[in-house]
JSON list of C-alpha atoms in Angstrom, two decimals:
[
{"chain": "A", "resi": 1, "resn": "GLN", "atom": "CA", "xyz": [260.08, -66.77, 70.02]},
{"chain": "A", "resi": 2, "resn": "VAL", "atom": "CA", "xyz": [262.00, -70.10, 70.25]},
{"chain": "A", "resi": 3, "resn": "VAL", "atom": "CA", "xyz": [262.47, -69.51, 73.92]},
{"chain": "A", "resi": 4, "resn": "ASP", "atom": "CA", "xyz": [258.93, -68.82, 74.64]},
{"chain": "A", "resi": 5, "resn": "LEU", "atom": "CA", "xyz": [257.88, -72.01, 72.72]},
{"chain": "A", "resi": 6, "resn": "LEU", "atom": "CA", "xyz": [260.39, -74.16, 74.64]},
{"chain": "A", "resi": 7, "resn": "ASN", "atom": "CA", "xyz": [259.18, -72.82, 77.86]},
{"chain": "A", "resi": 8, "resn": "GLN", "atom": "CA", "xyz": [255.58, -73.66, 76.76]},
{"chain": "A", "resi": 9, "resn": "ALA", "atom": "CA", "xyz": [256.48, -77.09, 75.75]},
{"chain": "A", "resi": 10, "resn": "ALA", "atom": "CA", "xyz": [257.79, -77.88, 79.16]},
{"chain": "A", "resi": 11, "resn": "LEU", "atom": "CA", "xyz": [254.45, -77.18, 80.83]},
{"chain": "A", "resi": 12, "resn": "ILE", "atom": "CA", "xyz": [251.74, -78.41, 78.51]},
{"chain": "A", "resi": 13, "resn": "SER", "atom": "CA", "xyz": [250.07, -81.72, 77.60]},
{"chain": "A", "resi": 14, "resn": "THR", "atom": "CA", "xyz": [251.61, -84.12, 75.11]},
{"chain": "A", "resi": 15, "resn": "ASP", "atom": "CA", "xyz": [249.53, -83.24, 72.07]},
{"chain": "A", "resi": 16, "resn": "GLU", "atom": "CA", "xyz": [250.03, -79.56, 72.46]},
{"chain": "A", "resi": 17, "resn": "LYS", "atom": "CA", "xyz": [253.75, -80.23, 73.29]},
{"chain": "A", "resi": 18, "resn": "LEU", "atom": "CA", "xyz": [254.22, -82.02, 70.05]},
{"chain": "A", "resi": 19, "resn": "THR", "atom": "CA", "xyz": [252.72, -79.20, 68.12]},
{"chain": "A", "resi": 20, "resn": "VAL", "atom": "CA", "xyz": [254.94, -76.70, 69.84]},
{"chain": "A", "resi": 21, "resn": "LEU", "atom": "CA", "xyz": [258.07, -78.70, 69.35]},
{"chain": "A", "resi": 22, "resn": "LYS", "atom": "CA", "xyz": [257.32, -79.22, 65.72]},
{"chain": "A", "resi": 23, "resn": "GLN", "atom": "CA", "xyz": [257.10, -75.30, 65.50]},
{"chain": "A", "resi": 24, "resn": "VAL", "atom": "CA", "xyz": [260.44, -75.02, 67.14]},
{"chain": "A", "resi": 25, "resn": "GLN", "atom": "CA", "xyz": [261.96, -77.60, 64.81]},
{"chain": "A", "resi": 26, "resn": "GLU", "atom": "CA", "xyz": [260.57, -75.63, 61.80]},
{"chain": "A", "resi": 27, "resn": "LEU", "atom": "CA", "xyz": [262.10, -72.45, 63.19]},
{"chain": "A", "resi": 28, "resn": "ILE", "atom": "CA", "xyz": [265.58, -73.73, 64.05]},
{"chain": "A", "resi": 29, "resn": "ILE", "atom": "CA", "xyz": [266.01, -76.27, 61.29]},
{"chain": "A", "resi": 30, "resn": "ASN", "atom": "CA", "xyz": [264.21, -74.87, 58.21]},
{"chain": "A", "resi": 31, "resn": "LYS", "atom": "CA", "xyz": [263.80, -71.17, 58.79]},
{"chain": "A", "resi": 32, "resn": "ASP", "atom": "CA", "xyz": [266.86, -70.10, 60.67]},
{"chain": "A", "resi": 33, "resn": "PRO", "atom": "CA", "xyz": [269.50, -73.07, 60.91]},
{"chain": "A", "resi": 34, "resn": "SER", "atom": "CA", "xyz": [271.86, -70.68, 62.69]},
{"chain": "A", "resi": 35, "resn": "LEU", "atom": "CA", "xyz": [269.75, -71.18, 65.73]},
{"chain": "A", "resi": 36, "resn": "LEU", "atom": "CA", "xyz": [270.16, -74.99, 65.69]},
{"chain": "A", "resi": 37, "resn": "ASP", "atom": "CA", "xyz": [273.39, -74.89, 67.80]},
{"chain": "A", "resi": 38, "resn": "ASN", "atom": "CA", "xyz": [271.74, -72.59, 70.31]},
{"chain": "A", "resi": 39, "resn": "PHE", "atom": "CA", "xyz": [268.78, -74.65, 71.02]},
{"chain": "A", "resi": 40, "resn": "LEU", "atom": "CA", "xyz": [269.97, -78.17, 70.27]},
{"chain": "A", "resi": 41, "resn": "ASP", "atom": "CA", "xyz": [270.49, -79.19, 73.89]},
{"chain": "A", "resi": 42, "resn": "GLU", "atom": "CA", "xyz": [267.08, -77.82, 74.92]},
{"chain": "A", "resi": 43, "resn": "MET", "atom": "CA", "xyz": [265.29, -79.92, 72.21]},
{"chain": "A", "resi": 44, "resn": "ILE", "atom": "CA", "xyz": [267.38, -83.00, 73.09]},
{"chain": "A", "resi": 45, "resn": "ALA", "atom": "CA", "xyz": [266.36, -82.62, 76.78]},
{"chain": "A", "resi": 46, "resn": "PHE", "atom": "CA", "xyz": [262.82, -83.86, 75.75]},
{"chain": "A", "resi": 47, "resn": "GLN", "atom": "CA", "xyz": [264.40, -87.35, 75.08]},
{"chain": "A", "resi": 48, "resn": "THR", "atom": "CA", "xyz": [263.47, -88.10, 78.77]},
{"chain": "A", "resi": 49, "resn": "ASP", "atom": "CA", "xyz": [259.83, -87.04, 78.32]},
{"chain": "A", "resi": 50, "resn": "LYS", "atom": "CA", "xyz": [257.37, -89.67, 79.58]},
{"chain": "A", "resi": 51, "resn": "SER", "atom": "CA", "xyz": [255.52, -89.69, 76.43]},
{"chain": "A", "resi": 52, "resn": "ILE", "atom": "CA", "xyz": [256.61, -92.13, 73.72]},
{"chain": "A", "resi": 53, "resn": "GLU", "atom": "CA", "xyz": [255.28, -89.68, 71.12]},
{"chain": "A", "resi": 54, "resn": "ILE", "atom": "CA", "xyz": [257.68, -86.91, 72.31]},
{"chain": "A", "resi": 55, "resn": "ARG", "atom": "CA", "xyz": [260.57, -89.35, 72.49]},
{"chain": "A", "resi": 56, "resn": "LYS", "atom": "CA", "xyz": [259.77, -90.47, 68.81]},
{"chain": "A", "resi": 57, "resn": "PHE", "atom": "CA", "xyz": [259.69, -86.77, 67.86]},
{"chain": "A", "resi": 58, "resn": "VAL", "atom": "CA", "xyz": [263.13, -86.29, 69.31]},
{"chain": "A", "resi": 59, "resn": "ILE", "atom": "CA", "xyz": [264.58, -89.07, 67.16]},
{"chain": "A", "resi": 60, "resn": "GLY", "atom": "CA", "xyz": [263.05, -87.37, 64.06]},
{"chain": "A", "resi": 61, "resn": "PHE", "atom": "CA", "xyz": [264.57, -84.08, 65.18]},
{"chain": "A", "resi": 62, "resn": "ILE", "atom": "CA", "xyz": [267.95, -85.64, 65.59]},
{"chain": "A", "resi": 63, "resn": "GLU", "atom": "CA", "xyz": [267.62, -86.98, 62.07]},
{"chain": "A", "resi": 64, "resn": "GLU", "atom": "CA", "xyz": [266.60, -83.65, 60.62]},
{"chain": "A", "resi": 65, "resn": "ALA", "atom": "CA", "xyz": [269.31, -81.87, 62.58]},
{"chain": "A", "resi": 66, "resn": "CYS", "atom": "CA", "xyz": [272.02, -84.22, 61.34]},
{"chain": "A", "resi": 67, "resn": "LYS", "atom": "CA", "xyz": [270.67, -83.73, 57.69]},
{"chain": "A", "resi": 68, "resn": "ARG", "atom": "CA", "xyz": [271.29, -80.09, 58.15]},
{"chain": "A", "resi": 69, "resn": "ASP", "atom": "CA", "xyz": [274.68, -80.44, 59.85]},
{"chain": "A", "resi": 70, "resn": "ASN", "atom": "CA", "xyz": [276.22, -83.90, 59.70]},
{"chain": "A", "resi": 71, "resn": "GLU", "atom": "CA", "xyz": [278.87, -83.08, 62.21]},
{"chain": "A", "resi": 72, "resn": "LEU", "atom": "CA", "xyz": [276.08, -83.23, 64.87]},
{"chain": "A", "resi": 73, "resn": "LEU", "atom": "CA", "xyz": [275.77, -87.03, 64.36]},
{"chain": "A", "resi": 74, "resn": "LEU", "atom": "CA", "xyz": [279.01, -87.53, 66.47]},
{"chain": "A", "resi": 75, "resn": "ARG", "atom": "CA", "xyz": [277.64, -85.23, 69.20]},
{"chain": "A", "resi": 76, "resn": "LEU", "atom": "CA", "xyz": [274.20, -86.97, 69.19]},
{"chain": "A", "resi": 77, "resn": "ILE", "atom": "CA", "xyz": [274.90, -90.64, 68.69]},
{"chain": "A", "resi": 78, "resn": "ALA", "atom": "CA", "xyz": [274.77, -91.47, 72.35]},
{"chain": "A", "resi": 79, "resn": "ASN", "atom": "CA", "xyz": [271.39, -89.67, 72.55]},
{"chain": "A", "resi": 80, "resn": "LEU", "atom": "CA", "xyz": [270.19, -91.56, 69.50]},
{"chain": "A", "resi": 81, "resn": "ASN", "atom": "CA", "xyz": [271.43, -94.98, 70.88]},
{"chain": "A", "resi": 82, "resn": "MET", "atom": "CA", "xyz": [269.63, -94.35, 74.18]},
{"chain": "A", "resi": 83, "resn": "LEU", "atom": "CA", "xyz": [266.42, -93.47, 72.44]},
{"chain": "A", "resi": 84, "resn": "LEU", "atom": "CA", "xyz": [266.58, -96.46, 70.09]},
{"chain": "A", "resi": 85, "resn": "LYS", "atom": "CA", "xyz": [266.98, -98.84, 72.96]},
{"chain": "A", "resi": 86, "resn": "ASP", "atom": "CA", "xyz": [263.76, -97.48, 74.71]}
]
């Protein structure tokens, strides 16, 4: 299900993409956190999306992911830094 949602998100408009990415976040952070590590890179890849709304979502996603697993902060600090400079 997560793979299908991520594939959809790559192809749709910003508003729909935001909805789909929020669904993925719910699945991999709240419902089944064991999936977080598997799909982290795919979610972070949206940091280069042309939409500011999507990039802001990625910042929020990083925050939620780090709350779930604080060791991720070391791995994601460069991504976060890049997004905050944007």
